[in-house]
Amino acid sequence: MQQKAHKLFATIVDARFPKPACSACDLRDLWCLPSGLKGQQSKQLDNIINRRKRIKRGEYLYRSGDPFRSLFALRTGFFKTLLSSESGQEHVTGFYMTGELLGLDAICDDIHSCNAIALEDSEICEIPYTALEGLCREIPELQHQFHKIMSREIARDHNLMALLSSMNADERIAVFLINLSQRFEVRGYSPVEFQLRMTRGEIGSYLGLKLETVSRTLSKLQDEGIIGVQHKHLTLNDLPRLKQIVGRARAPLCKD
Amino acid sequence: MQQKAHKLFATIVDARFPKPACSACDLRDLWCLPSGLKGQQSKQLDNIINRRKRIKRGEYLYRSGDPFRSLFALRTGFFKTLLSSESGQEHVTGFYMTGELLGLDAICDDIHSCNAIALEDSEICEIPYTALEGLCREIPELQHQFHKIMSREIARDHNLMALLSSMNADERIAVFLINLSQRFEVRGYSPVEFQLRMTRGEIGSYLGLKLETVSRTLSKLQDEGIIGVQHKHLTLNDLPRLKQIVGRARAPLCKD
DNA sequence: CGAGTACTTGAACAGTGTCAAGCTTAGTGG
DNA sequence: CCACTAAGCTTGACACTGTTCAAGTACTCG
Protein backbone atom coordinates (compact mmCIF):
# COMPACT_ATOMS: atom_id res chain seq x y z
CA MET A 1 0.00 0.00 0.00
CA GLN A 2 2.90 2.28 0.82
CA GLN A 3 3.76 3.86 -2.45
CA LYS A 4 6.91 5.59 -3.43
CA ALA A 5 6.45 9.24 -2.56
CA HIS A 6 5.97 11.43 -5.57
CA LYS A 7 8.38 14.28 -6.03
CA LEU A 8 5.58 16.82 -5.89
CA PHE A 9 4.82 15.91 -2.32
CA ALA A 10 8.33 16.22 -0.98
CA THR A 11 7.50 19.36 0.97
CA ILE A 12 4.15 18.17 2.24
CA VAL A 13 3.62 16.80 5.72
CA ASP A 14 3.56 13.08 6.15
CA ALA A 15 0.16 11.72 5.25
CA ARG A 16 0.20 9.46 8.28
CA PHE A 17 -0.73 12.45 10.38
CA PRO A 18 -4.45 12.19 9.97
CA LYS A 19 -5.36 15.87 10.30
CA PRO A 20 -4.23 18.76 8.21
CA ALA A 21 -4.24 22.08 10.02
CA CYS A 22 -6.12 24.99 8.52
CA SER A 23 -4.60 27.09 11.24
CA ALA A 24 -1.16 26.40 9.84
CA CYS A 25 -2.04 26.22 6.18
CA ASP A 26 -0.40 28.66 3.83
CA LEU A 27 -3.55 28.85 1.75
CA ARG A 28 -5.31 30.89 4.39
CA ASP A 29 -4.70 34.12 2.54
CA LEU A 30 -6.28 32.79 -0.59
CA TRP A 31 -9.97 32.30 -0.97
CA CYS A 32 -9.97 29.13 1.05
CA LEU A 33 -12.43 28.76 3.91
CA PRO A 34 -10.21 29.74 6.87
CA SER A 35 -9.43 33.10 5.29
CA GLY A 36 -10.22 35.79 7.84
CA LEU A 37 -10.58 33.45 10.81
CA LYS A 38 -8.76 34.00 14.06
CA GLY A 39 -6.50 31.39 15.62
CA GLN A 40 -9.02 29.63 17.81
CA GLN A 41 -11.64 29.63 15.06
CA SER A 42 -9.50 27.99 12.47
CA LYS A 43 -8.61 25.32 14.98
CA GLN A 44 -12.29 24.54 15.25
CA LEU A 45 -12.30 24.21 11.49
CA ASP A 46 -9.31 21.89 11.75
CA ASN A 47 -11.40 19.60 13.89
CA ILE A 48 -14.06 18.93 11.33
CA ILE A 49 -11.80 18.59 8.32
CA ASN A 50 -10.82 15.09 7.37
CA ARG A 51 -7.33 14.00 6.58
CA ARG A 52 -5.82 15.01 3.35
CA LYS A 53 -6.44 12.75 0.46
CA ARG A 54 -4.20 12.29 -2.54
CA ILE A 55 -5.71 12.04 -5.96
CA LYS A 56 -3.55 10.98 -8.83
CA ARG A 57 -3.65 12.55 -12.23
CA GLY A 58 -6.63 11.27 -14.15
CA GLU A 59 -8.48 10.02 -11.08
CA TYR A 60 -11.94 11.17 -10.11
CA LEU A 61 -12.52 13.07 -6.88
CA TYR A 62 -16.23 12.55 -7.35
CA ARG A 63 -18.54 11.56 -10.19
CA SER A 64 -21.84 12.85 -11.42
CA GLY A 65 -24.54 11.03 -9.45
CA ASP A 66 -22.43 10.41 -6.36
CA PRO A 67 -24.18 11.33 -3.11
CA PHE A 68 -22.99 14.64 -1.77
CA ARG A 69 -21.37 14.53 1.66
CA SER A 70 -18.41 16.87 1.56
CA LEU A 71 -16.87 19.86 -0.10
CA PHE A 72 -13.25 19.61 -1.12
CA ALA A 73 -10.59 22.26 -0.72
CA LEU A 74 -7.77 21.88 -3.18
CA ARG A 75 -4.51 21.81 -1.24
CA THR A 76 -2.12 21.23 -4.11
CA GLY A 77 -2.67 20.31 -7.71
CA PHE A 78 -5.10 21.08 -10.47
CA PHE A 79 -8.62 19.86 -11.28
CA LYS A 80 -11.19 20.15 -13.99
CA THR A 81 -14.93 19.71 -13.57
CA LEU A 82 -16.97 18.09 -16.30
CA LEU A 83 -20.65 17.89 -17.11
CA SER A 84 -21.65 14.80 -19.06
CA SER A 85 -24.77 14.32 -21.11
CA GLU A 86 -26.61 11.06 -21.66
CA SER A 87 -25.25 11.04 -25.18
CA GLY A 88 -21.74 10.84 -23.80
CA GLN A 89 -20.70 14.33 -24.73
CA GLU A 90 -18.71 16.14 -22.09
CA HIS A 91 -18.29 19.77 -21.23
CA VAL A 92 -15.63 21.33 -19.03
CA THR A 93 -17.25 23.77 -16.60
CA GLY A 94 -14.20 24.86 -14.67
CA PHE A 95 -10.54 24.57 -13.80
CA TYR A 96 -9.57 24.65 -10.14
CA MET A 97 -6.29 25.63 -8.57
CA THR A 98 -4.78 25.59 -5.10
CA GLY A 99 -7.05 27.02 -2.42
CA GLU A 100 -10.27 26.72 -4.40
CA LEU A 101 -13.36 24.85 -3.29
CA LEU A 102 -14.98 22.03 -5.27
CA GLY A 103 -18.46 20.62 -5.00
CA LEU A 104 -20.53 23.74 -4.36
CA ASP A 105 -22.98 22.88 -7.12
CA ALA A 106 -23.99 19.66 -5.35
CA ILE A 107 -25.56 21.18 -2.25
CA CYS A 108 -28.87 21.89 -3.95
CA ASP A 109 -29.76 18.28 -4.78
CA ASP A 110 -27.52 16.35 -2.38
CA ILE A 111 -26.01 14.77 -5.44
CA HIS A 112 -22.93 15.67 -7.42
CA SER A 113 -24.00 16.96 -10.81
CA CYS A 114 -20.57 16.95 -12.41
CA ASN A 115 -17.33 14.98 -12.38
CA ALA A 116 -14.16 16.32 -10.79
CA ILE A 117 -10.97 14.94 -12.31
CA ALA A 118 -7.37 15.64 -11.31
CA LEU A 119 -5.25 17.07 -14.12
CA GLU A 120 -2.14 16.45 -12.07
CA ASP A 121 -1.35 14.56 -8.89
CA SER A 122 -3.21 16.53 -6.26
CA GLU A 123 -3.99 16.72 -2.61
CA ILE A 124 -7.32 17.77 -1.18
CA CYS A 125 -8.86 18.48 2.21
CA GLU A 126 -12.28 16.92 2.67
CA ILE A 127 -14.80 19.13 4.49
CA PRO A 128 -17.90 17.22 5.65
CA TYR A 129 -20.75 19.44 4.70
CA THR A 130 -23.12 18.93 7.63
CA ALA A 131 -20.32 19.68 10.05
CA LEU A 132 -19.45 22.79 8.09
CA GLU A 133 -23.02 24.06 8.31
CA GLY A 134 -22.92 23.44 12.04
CA LEU A 135 -19.69 25.34 12.44
CA CYS A 136 -21.01 28.20 10.31
CA ARG A 137 -23.76 28.61 12.86
CA GLU A 138 -21.15 29.03 15.58
CA ILE A 139 -18.65 31.20 13.75
CA PRO A 140 -20.20 34.15 11.89
CA GLU A 141 -16.90 34.93 10.17
CA LEU A 142 -16.75 31.41 8.73
CA GLN A 143 -20.37 31.64 7.67
CA HIS A 144 -19.74 34.89 5.89
CA GLN A 145 -16.60 33.63 4.21
CA PHE A 146 -18.45 30.56 2.98
CA HIS A 147 -21.23 32.70 1.55
CA LYS A 148 -18.68 34.91 -0.15
CA ILE A 149 -17.07 31.91 -1.80
CA MET A 150 -20.39 30.70 -3.17
CA SER A 151 -21.33 34.17 -4.30
CA ARG A 152 -18.01 34.56 -6.02
CA GLU A 153 -18.57 31.35 -7.95
CA ILE A 154 -21.89 32.74 -9.14
CA ALA A 155 -20.39 36.08 -10.15
CA ARG A 156 -17.55 34.32 -11.94
CA ASP A 157 -19.96 32.12 -13.87
CA HIS A 158 -21.94 35.17 -14.94
CA ASN A 159 -18.79 36.71 -16.31
CA LEU A 160 -17.91 33.54 -18.13
CA MET A 161 -21.36 33.35 -19.64
CA ALA A 162 -20.96 36.88 -20.95
CA LEU A 163 -17.62 35.85 -22.37
CA LEU A 164 -19.04 32.78 -24.04
CA SER A 165 -21.85 34.64 -25.71
CA SER A 166 -20.10 37.71 -26.96
CA MET A 167 -16.42 37.07 -27.62
CA ASN A 168 -14.65 35.66 -30.64
CA ALA A 169 -11.93 33.05 -30.50
CA ASP A 170 -9.00 35.46 -30.05
CA GLU A 171 -10.76 37.26 -27.26
CA ARG A 172 -11.73 34.07 -25.47
CA ILE A 173 -8.21 32.72 -25.54
CA ALA A 174 -6.82 36.06 -24.39
CA VAL A 175 -9.23 36.22 -21.43
CA PHE A 176 -8.41 32.63 -20.58
CA LEU A 177 -4.66 33.22 -20.57
CA ILE A 178 -4.91 36.44 -18.58
CA ASN A 179 -7.11 34.72 -16.04
CA LEU A 180 -4.65 31.86 -15.63
CA SER A 181 -1.79 34.32 -15.38
CA GLN A 182 -3.50 36.22 -12.56
CA ARG A 183 -4.32 33.08 -10.67
CA PHE A 184 -0.75 31.86 -10.89
CA GLU A 185 0.53 35.24 -9.76
CA VAL A 186 -1.70 35.29 -6.66
CA ARG A 187 -0.26 31.91 -5.76
CA GLY A 188 3.30 33.11 -6.02
CA TYR A 189 4.15 31.68 -9.42
CA SER A 190 5.28 33.61 -12.47
CA PRO A 191 2.41 35.32 -14.21
CA VAL A 192 4.19 35.26 -17.56
CA GLU A 193 5.57 31.74 -17.76
CA PHE A 194 3.74 28.60 -16.76
CA GLN A 195 2.70 25.11 -17.77
CA LEU A 196 -0.76 24.46 -19.11
CA ARG A 197 -2.25 21.57 -17.21
CA MET A 198 -5.08 20.95 -19.64
CA THR A 199 -5.24 19.83 -23.25
CA ARG A 200 -6.31 21.97 -26.20
CA GLY A 201 -9.52 20.02 -26.26
CA GLU A 202 -10.25 20.84 -22.63
CA ILE A 203 -9.56 24.52 -23.18
CA GLY A 204 -11.86 24.42 -26.17
CA SER A 205 -14.62 22.70 -24.27
CA TYR A 206 -14.36 25.28 -21.52
CA LEU A 207 -14.35 28.24 -23.91
CA GLY A 208 -16.86 26.92 -26.39
CA LEU A 209 -14.34 26.36 -29.19
CA LYS A 210 -13.08 23.31 -31.05
CA LEU A 211 -9.60 22.11 -30.28
CA GLU A 212 -8.45 23.00 -33.76
CA THR A 213 -9.54 26.58 -33.23
CA VAL A 214 -7.69 26.72 -29.91
CA SER A 215 -4.57 25.41 -31.59
CA ARG A 216 -4.83 27.82 -34.49
CA THR A 217 -5.44 30.79 -32.21
CA LEU A 218 -2.45 29.97 -30.03
CA SER A 219 -0.30 29.62 -33.14
CA LYS A 220 -1.52 32.95 -34.43
CA LEU A 221 -0.79 34.74 -31.14
CA GLN A 222 2.65 33.17 -31.24
CA ASP A 223 3.26 34.34 -34.82
CA GLU A 224 2.37 37.85 -33.69
CA GLY A 225 4.93 37.61 -30.89
CA ILE A 226 2.37 38.10 -28.17
CA ILE A 227 2.89 34.71 -26.58
CA GLY A 228 5.25 31.78 -26.88
CA VAL A 229 3.88 28.27 -27.01
CA GLN A 230 5.82 25.04 -26.88
CA HIS A 231 3.29 22.33 -26.32
CA LYS A 232 2.16 22.93 -22.74
CA HIS A 233 4.79 25.49 -21.88
CA LEU A 234 3.50 29.03 -22.19
CA THR A 235 5.15 32.42 -22.02
CA LEU A 236 3.21 35.65 -22.14
CA ASN A 237 5.68 37.94 -23.91
CA ASP A 238 3.43 40.93 -24.33
CA LEU A 239 0.78 41.09 -21.65
CA PRO A 240 -0.34 44.62 -22.61
CA ARG A 241 -1.14 43.53 -26.13
CA LEU A 242 -2.92 40.47 -24.81
CA LYS A 243 -5.06 42.71 -22.64
CA GLN A 244 -5.67 44.95 -25.59
CA ILE A 245 -7.27 42.05 -27.44
CA VAL A 246 -9.72 41.66 -24.57
CA GLY A 247 -10.12 45.40 -24.30
CA ARG A 248 -11.52 45.74 -27.77
CA ALA A 249 -14.11 43.14 -26.92
CA ARG A 250 -17.50 44.34 -25.87
CA ALA A 251 -18.12 41.98 -23.01
CA PRO A 252 -17.39 42.75 -19.38
CA LEU A 253 -13.97 41.74 -18.18
CA CYS A 254 -13.64 38.53 -16.31
CA LYS A 255 -12.54 39.34 -12.80
CA ASP A 256 -10.64 37.13 -10.38
CA MET B 1 -48.01 59.89 -3.19
CA GLN B 2 -50.98 57.56 -3.17
CA GLN B 3 -51.06 56.15 -6.67
CA LYS B 4 -53.90 54.52 -8.46
CA ALA B 5 -53.65 50.82 -7.75
CA HIS B 6 -52.50 48.80 -10.71
CA LYS B 7 -54.76 46.02 -11.86
CA LEU B 8 -52.03 43.45 -11.32
CA PHE B 9 -52.00 44.16 -7.63
CA ALA B 10 -55.70 43.83 -7.05
CA THR B 11 -55.30 40.58 -5.14
CA ILE B 12 -52.30 41.68 -3.14
CA VAL B 13 -52.53 42.93 0.42
CA ASP B 14 -52.64 46.65 0.95
CA ALA B 15 -49.12 48.05 0.82
CA ARG B 16 -49.82 50.19 3.87
CA PHE B 17 -49.32 47.11 5.99
CA PRO B 18 -45.57 47.35 6.35
CA LYS B 19 -44.75 43.65 6.69
CA PRO B 20 -45.35 40.87 4.24
CA ALA B 21 -45.74 37.48 5.82
CA CYS B 22 -43.55 34.64 4.65
CA SER B 23 -45.62 32.42 6.88
CA ALA B 24 -48.68 33.19 4.79
CA CYS B 25 -47.00 33.53 1.43
CA ASP B 26 -48.09 31.20 -1.34
CA LEU B 27 -44.56 31.10 -2.69
CA ARG B 28 -43.43 28.94 0.19
CA ASP B 29 -43.55 25.83 -1.91
CA LEU B 30 -41.35 27.28 -4.57
CA TRP B 31 -37.66 27.78 -4.11
CA CYS B 32 -38.14 30.85 -2.00
CA LEU B 33 -36.37 31.08 1.35
CA PRO B 34 -39.17 29.95 3.70
CA SER B 35 -39.56 26.69 1.80
CA GLY B 36 -39.35 23.88 4.34
CA LEU B 37 -39.65 26.06 7.42
CA LYS B 38 -42.15 25.35 10.17
CA GLY B 39 -44.70 27.89 11.33
CA GLN B 40 -42.73 29.54 14.09
CA GLN B 41 -39.58 29.65 12.01
CA SER B 42 -41.11 31.43 9.09
CA LYS B 43 -42.56 33.98 11.46
CA GLN B 44 -39.01 34.73 12.55
CA LEU B 45 -38.19 35.25 8.92
CA ASP B 46 -41.18 37.58 8.62
CA ASN B 47 -39.64 39.76 11.28
CA ILE B 48 -36.47 40.55 9.39
CA ILE B 49 -38.04 41.03 5.99
CA ASN B 50 -38.81 44.57 5.01
CA ARG B 51 -42.07 45.71 3.53
CA ARG B 52 -42.84 44.84 0.00
CA LYS B 53 -41.63 47.26 -2.59
CA ARG B 54 -43.17 47.83 -5.97
CA ILE B 55 -40.96 48.25 -8.97
CA LYS B 56 -42.47 49.45 -12.20
CA ARG B 57 -41.59 48.04 -15.54
CA GLY B 58 -38.28 49.41 -16.73
CA GLU B 59 -37.14 50.51 -13.27
CA TYR B 60 -33.96 49.31 -11.60
CA LEU B 61 -34.08 47.26 -8.42
CA TYR B 62 -30.34 47.81 -8.05
CA ARG B 63 -27.49 48.91 -10.25
CA SER B 64 -24.00 47.67 -10.81
CA GLY B 65 -21.81 49.40 -8.22
CA ASP B 66 -24.55 49.88 -5.63
CA PRO B 67 -23.53 48.81 -2.13
CA PHE B 68 -24.94 45.43 -1.24
CA ARG B 69 -27.27 45.39 1.77
CA SER B 70 -30.12 43.06 0.91
CA LEU B 71 -31.23 40.16 -1.17
CA PHE B 72 -34.55 40.46 -2.94
CA ALA B 73 -37.21 37.80 -3.25
CA LEU B 74 -39.43 38.30 -6.26
CA ARG B 75 -43.04 38.26 -5.07
CA THR B 76 -44.76 38.97 -8.36
CA GLY B 77 -43.44 40.08 -11.72
CA PHE B 78 -40.44 39.43 -13.90
CA PHE B 79 -36.85 40.68 -13.87
CA LYS B 80 -33.73 40.52 -15.96
CA THR B 81 -30.17 40.94 -14.72
CA LEU B 82 -27.61 42.68 -16.87
CA LEU B 83 -23.83 42.90 -16.85
CA SER B 84 -22.45 46.09 -18.40
CA SER B 85 -18.95 46.64 -19.70
CA GLU B 86 -17.05 49.90 -19.71
CA SER B 87 -17.61 50.10 -23.45
CA GLY B 88 -21.33 50.26 -22.87
CA GLN B 89 -22.12 46.79 -24.11
CA GLU B 90 -24.65 44.88 -22.08
CA HIS B 91 -25.21 41.20 -21.47
CA VAL B 92 -28.29 39.56 -19.97
CA THR B 93 -27.21 37.03 -17.35
CA GLY B 94 -30.59 35.84 -16.18
CA PHE B 95 -34.35 36.09 -16.11
CA TYR B 96 -36.11 35.86 -12.77
CA MET B 97 -39.66 34.79 -12.00
CA THR B 98 -41.90 34.67 -8.93
CA GLY B 99 -40.24 33.11 -5.90
CA GLU B 100 -36.67 33.52 -7.10
CA LEU B 101 -33.92 35.34 -5.27
CA LEU B 102 -31.94 38.26 -6.72
CA GLY B 103 -28.59 39.65 -5.62
CA LEU B 104 -26.69 36.48 -4.71
CA ASP B 105 -23.71 37.48 -6.83
CA ALA B 106 -23.14 40.60 -4.73
CA ILE B 107 -22.25 38.93 -1.44
CA CYS B 108 -18.66 38.29 -2.42
CA ASP B 109 -17.65 41.94 -2.88
CA ASP B 110 -20.38 43.75 -0.91
CA ILE B 111 -21.20 45.50 -4.17
CA HIS B 112 -23.75 44.68 -6.80
CA SER B 113 -21.97 43.58 -9.94
CA CYS B 114 -24.96 43.64 -12.25
CA ASN B 115 -28.15 45.61 -12.83
CA ALA B 116 -31.58 44.19 -12.04
CA ILE B 117 -34.37 45.64 -14.14
CA ALA B 118 -38.10 44.90 -13.99
CA LEU B 119 -39.54 43.58 -17.24
CA GLU B 120 -43.04 44.12 -15.90
CA ASP B 121 -44.55 45.86 -12.89
CA SER B 122 -43.27 43.76 -10.00
CA GLU B 123 -43.29 43.42 -6.28
CA ILE B 124 -40.34 42.32 -4.22
CA CYS B 125 -39.57 41.44 -0.59
CA GLU B 126 -36.35 42.97 0.67
CA ILE B 127 -34.26 40.68 2.89
CA PRO B 128 -31.51 42.51 4.80
CA TYR B 129 -28.49 40.33 4.38
CA THR B 130 -26.83 40.70 7.76
CA ALA B 131 -30.08 39.85 9.50
CA LEU B 132 -30.48 36.82 7.23
CA GLU B 133 -27.02 35.54 8.16
CA GLY B 134 -27.96 35.98 11.80
CA LEU B 135 -31.17 34.07 11.40
CA CYS B 136 -29.41 31.32 9.47
CA ARG B 137 -27.27 30.76 12.55
CA GLU B 138 -30.39 30.23 14.59
CA ILE B 139 -32.44 28.15 12.16
CA PRO B 140 -30.50 25.29 10.54
CA GLU B 141 -33.34 24.62 8.10
CA LEU B 142 -33.19 28.19 6.84
CA GLN B 143 -29.43 28.01 6.59
CA HIS B 144 -29.63 24.86 4.55
CA GLN B 145 -32.35 26.21 2.29
CA PHE B 146 -30.28 29.32 1.65
CA HIS B 147 -27.24 27.25 0.75
CA LYS B 148 -29.36 25.15 -1.57
CA ILE B 149 -30.58 28.22 -3.38
CA MET B 150 -27.05 29.48 -3.93
CA SER B 151 -25.87 26.06 -4.99
CA ARG B 152 -28.72 25.79 -7.43
CA GLU B 153 -27.77 29.07 -9.01
CA ILE B 154 -24.25 27.72 -9.52
CA ALA B 155 -25.49 24.45 -11.00
CA ARG B 156 -27.87 26.30 -13.28
CA ASP B 157 -25.10 28.56 -14.53
CA HIS B 158 -22.91 25.56 -15.28
CA ASN B 159 -25.67 24.09 -17.38
CA LEU B 160 -26.15 27.34 -19.19
CA MET B 161 -22.45 27.58 -19.90
CA ALA B 162 -22.52 24.12 -21.41
CA LEU B 163 -25.48 25.20 -23.49
CA LEU B 164 -23.74 28.35 -24.66
CA SER B 165 -20.63 26.60 -25.75
CA SER B 166 -22.01 23.58 -27.50
CA MET B 167 -25.47 24.21 -28.90
CA ASN B 168 -26.55 25.77 -32.16
CA ALA B 169 -29.27 28.38 -32.49
CA ASP B 170 -32.18 25.91 -32.78
CA GLU B 171 -31.06 24.00 -29.74
CA ARG B 172 -30.52 27.10 -27.64
CA ILE B 173 -33.97 28.45 -28.43
CA ALA B 174 -35.54 25.06 -27.75
CA VAL B 175 -33.85 24.78 -24.35
CA PHE B 176 -34.86 28.31 -23.54
CA LEU B 177 -38.51 27.71 -24.37
CA ILE B 178 -38.67 24.42 -22.51
CA ASN B 179 -37.10 26.02 -19.48
CA LEU B 180 -39.62 28.87 -19.51
CA SER B 181 -42.42 26.38 -19.99
CA GLN B 182 -41.35 24.37 -16.94
CA ARG B 183 -40.99 27.44 -14.78
CA PHE B 184 -44.46 28.63 -15.75
CA GLU B 185 -45.91 25.20 -15.05
CA VAL B 186 -44.41 25.04 -11.55
CA ARG B 187 -46.06 28.38 -10.84
CA GLY B 188 -49.45 27.17 -11.92
CA TYR B 189 -49.56 28.73 -15.37
CA SER B 190 -49.98 26.96 -18.67
CA PRO B 191 -46.77 25.31 -19.81
CA VAL B 192 -47.77 25.54 -23.46
CA GLU B 193 -49.12 29.05 -23.81
CA PHE B 194 -47.61 32.16 -22.30
CA GLN B 195 -46.40 35.69 -22.91
CA LEU B 196 -42.74 36.40 -23.41
CA ARG B 197 -41.76 39.21 -21.13
CA MET B 198 -38.48 39.95 -22.84
CA THR B 199 -37.53 41.24 -26.29
CA ARG B 200 -35.81 39.23 -29.00
CA GLY B 201 -32.68 41.20 -28.28
CA GLU B 202 -32.75 40.21 -24.62
CA ILE B 203 -33.27 36.55 -25.47
CA GLY B 204 -30.37 36.80 -27.88
CA SER B 205 -28.11 38.43 -25.34
CA TYR B 206 -28.94 35.72 -22.83
CA LEU B 207 -28.39 32.87 -25.30
CA GLY B 208 -25.41 34.31 -27.12
CA LEU B 209 -27.26 34.97 -30.37
CA LYS B 210 -28.11 38.11 -32.33
CA LEU B 211 -31.71 39.24 -32.27
CA GLU B 212 -32.07 38.52 -35.98
CA THR B 213 -31.09 34.92 -35.37
CA VAL B 214 -33.60 34.63 -32.54
CA SER B 215 -36.30 35.99 -34.79
CA ARG B 216 -35.38 33.71 -37.67
CA THR B 217 -35.26 30.66 -35.45
CA LEU B 218 -38.65 31.38 -33.93
CA SER B 219 -40.08 31.85 -37.43
CA LYS B 220 -38.54 28.61 -38.55
CA LEU B 221 -39.97 26.65 -35.58
CA GLN B 222 -43.33 28.21 -36.37
CA ASP B 223 -43.12 27.19 -40.04
CA GLU B 224 -42.46 23.65 -38.89
CA GLY B 225 -45.57 23.77 -36.70
CA ILE B 226 -43.65 23.16 -33.51
CA ILE B 227 -44.55 26.47 -31.93
CA GLY B 228 -46.84 29.40 -32.61
CA VAL B 229 -45.49 32.93 -32.30
CA GLN B 230 -47.45 36.12 -32.43
CA HIS B 231 -45.14 38.82 -31.26
CA LYS B 232 -44.82 38.08 -27.54
CA HIS B 233 -47.54 35.48 -27.38
CA LEU B 234 -46.19 31.95 -27.55
CA THR B 235 -47.78 28.55 -27.89
CA LEU B 236 -45.81 25.33 -27.72
CA ASN B 237 -47.80 23.12 -30.08
CA ASP B 238 -45.48 20.15 -30.12
CA LEU B 239 -43.48 19.88 -26.92
CA PRO B 240 -42.13 16.41 -27.78
CA ARG B 241 -40.59 17.65 -31.01
CA LEU B 242 -39.20 20.65 -29.19
CA LYS B 243 -37.55 18.33 -26.71
CA GLN B 244 -36.29 16.23 -29.55
CA ILE B 245 -34.36 19.21 -30.88
CA VAL B 246 -32.59 19.49 -27.55
CA GLY B 247 -32.21 15.74 -27.36
CA ARG B 248 -30.11 15.55 -30.45
CA ALA B 249 -27.78 18.12 -28.94
CA ARG B 250 -24.73 16.84 -27.21
CA ALA B 251 -24.79 19.10 -24.21
CA PRO B 252 -26.31 18.16 -20.87
CA LEU B 253 -29.92 19.08 -20.41
CA CYS B 254 -30.69 22.22 -18.54
CA LYS B 255 -32.54 21.26 -15.41
CA ASP B 256 -35.01 23.41 -13.44
C1' DC C 1 11.47 1.95 -27.79
C1' DG C 2 6.90 1.67 -29.43
C1' DA C 3 2.04 2.79 -29.30
C1' DG C 4 -1.22 5.87 -28.39
C1' DT C 5 -2.51 10.50 -27.48
C1' DA C 6 -2.10 15.19 -28.30
C1' DC C 7 -1.19 18.70 -31.46
C1' DT C 8 -0.73 21.36 -35.93
C1' DT C 9 -2.10 22.76 -40.34
C1' DG C 10 -4.80 22.90 -44.75
C1' DA C 11 -9.06 23.22 -47.54
C1' DA C 12 -13.92 23.26 -48.08
C1' DC C 13 -18.15 24.22 -45.93
C1' DA C 14 -21.91 25.69 -42.84
C1' DG C 15 -23.99 28.57 -39.56
C1' DT C 16 -24.31 33.13 -37.64
C1' DG C 17 -23.39 37.77 -37.88
C1' DT C 18 -23.82 42.12 -40.40
C1' DC C 19 -26.18 45.47 -42.92
C1' DA C 20 -30.27 47.17 -44.79
C1' DA C 21 -35.07 47.86 -45.71
C1' DG C 22 -39.74 47.53 -44.59
C1' DC C 23 -43.32 46.24 -41.37
C1' DT C 24 -45.96 45.94 -36.81
C1' DT C 25 -47.05 47.25 -32.31
C1' DA C 26 -47.26 49.91 -28.20
C1' DG C 27 -47.11 54.13 -26.11
C1' DT C 28 -47.71 59.37 -26.29
C1' DG C 29 -49.88 63.46 -26.76
C1' DG C 30 -53.19 66.24 -29.06
C1' DC D 1 -60.18 58.46 -29.77
C1' DC D 2 -56.98 58.91 -33.31
C1' DA D 3 -52.57 60.06 -35.35
C1' DC D 4 -47.83 59.97 -34.71
C1' DT D 5 -43.51 58.19 -33.26
C1' DA D 6 -40.24 55.27 -31.53
C1' DA D 7 -39.17 50.77 -30.51
C1' DG D 8 -39.39 46.14 -31.65
C1' DC D 9 -39.68 42.65 -35.13
C1' DT D 10 -39.12 40.16 -39.66
C1' DT D 11 -36.81 39.02 -43.72
C1' DG D 12 -33.25 39.08 -47.45
C1' DA D 13 -28.46 39.12 -49.29
C1' DC D 14 -23.89 38.63 -48.33
C1' DA D 15 -19.53 38.18 -45.57
C1' DC D 16 -16.85 36.00 -42.28
C1' DT D 17 -15.66 33.25 -38.44
C1' DG D 18 -15.23 28.88 -36.77
C1' DT D 19 -16.28 23.90 -37.73
C1' DT D 20 -15.49 19.72 -40.08
C1' DC D 21 -12.74 16.43 -42.24
C1' DA D 22 -8.33 14.85 -43.21
C1' DA D 23 -3.47 14.05 -43.13
C1' DG D 24 0.72 14.30 -41.00
C1' DT D 25 3.88 15.36 -36.93
C1' DA D 26 5.47 15.39 -32.22
C1' DC D 27 5.17 14.17 -27.69
C1' DT D 28 4.41 11.17 -23.50
C1' DC D 29 4.27 7.25 -20.84
C1' DG D 30 4.51 2.57 -19.94
Short mmCIF file of C-alpha atoms (C1' of nucleotides) in Angstrom, two decimals, chain A residues 89 169 172-173 200-205 207-217, chain B residues 165-167 250, chain D residues 18-21:
data_model
loop_
_atom_site.label_atom_id
_atom_site.label_comp_id
_atom_site.label_asym_id
_atom_site.label_seq_id
_atom_site.Cartn_x
_atom_site.Cartn_y
_atom_site.Cartn_z
CA GLN A 89 -20.70 14.33 -24.73
CA ALA A 169 -11.93 33.05 -30.50
CA ARG A 172 -11.73 34.07 -25.47
CA ILE A 173 -8.21 32.72 -25.54
CA ARG A 200 -6.31 21.97 -26.20
CA GLY A 201 -9.52 20.02 -26.26
CA GLU A 202 -10.25 20.84 -22.63
CA ILE A 203 -9.56 24.52 -23.18
CA GLY A 204 -11.86 24.42 -26.17
CA SER A 205 -14.62 22.70 -24.27
CA LEU A 207 -14.35 28.24 -23.91
CA GLY A 208 -16.86 26.92 -26.39
CA LEU A 209 -14.34 26.36 -29.19
CA LYS A 210 -13.08 23.31 -31.05
CA LEU A 211 -9.60 22.11 -30.28
CA GLU A 212 -8.45 23.00 -33.76
CA THR A 213 -9.54 26.58 -33.23
CA VAL A 214 -7.69 26.72 -29.91
CA SER A 215 -4.57 25.41 -31.59
CA ARG A 216 -4.83 27.82 -34.49
CA THR A 217 -5.44 30.79 -32.21
CA SER B 165 -20.63 26.60 -25.75
CA SER B 166 -22.01 23.58 -27.50
CA MET B 167 -25.47 24.21 -28.90
CA ARG B 250 -24.73 16.84 -27.21
"C1'" DG D 18 -15.23 28.88 -36.77
"C1'" DT D 19 -16.28 23.90 -37.73
"C1'" DT D 20 -15.49 19.72 -40.08
"C1'" DC D 21 -12.74 16.43 -42.24
#
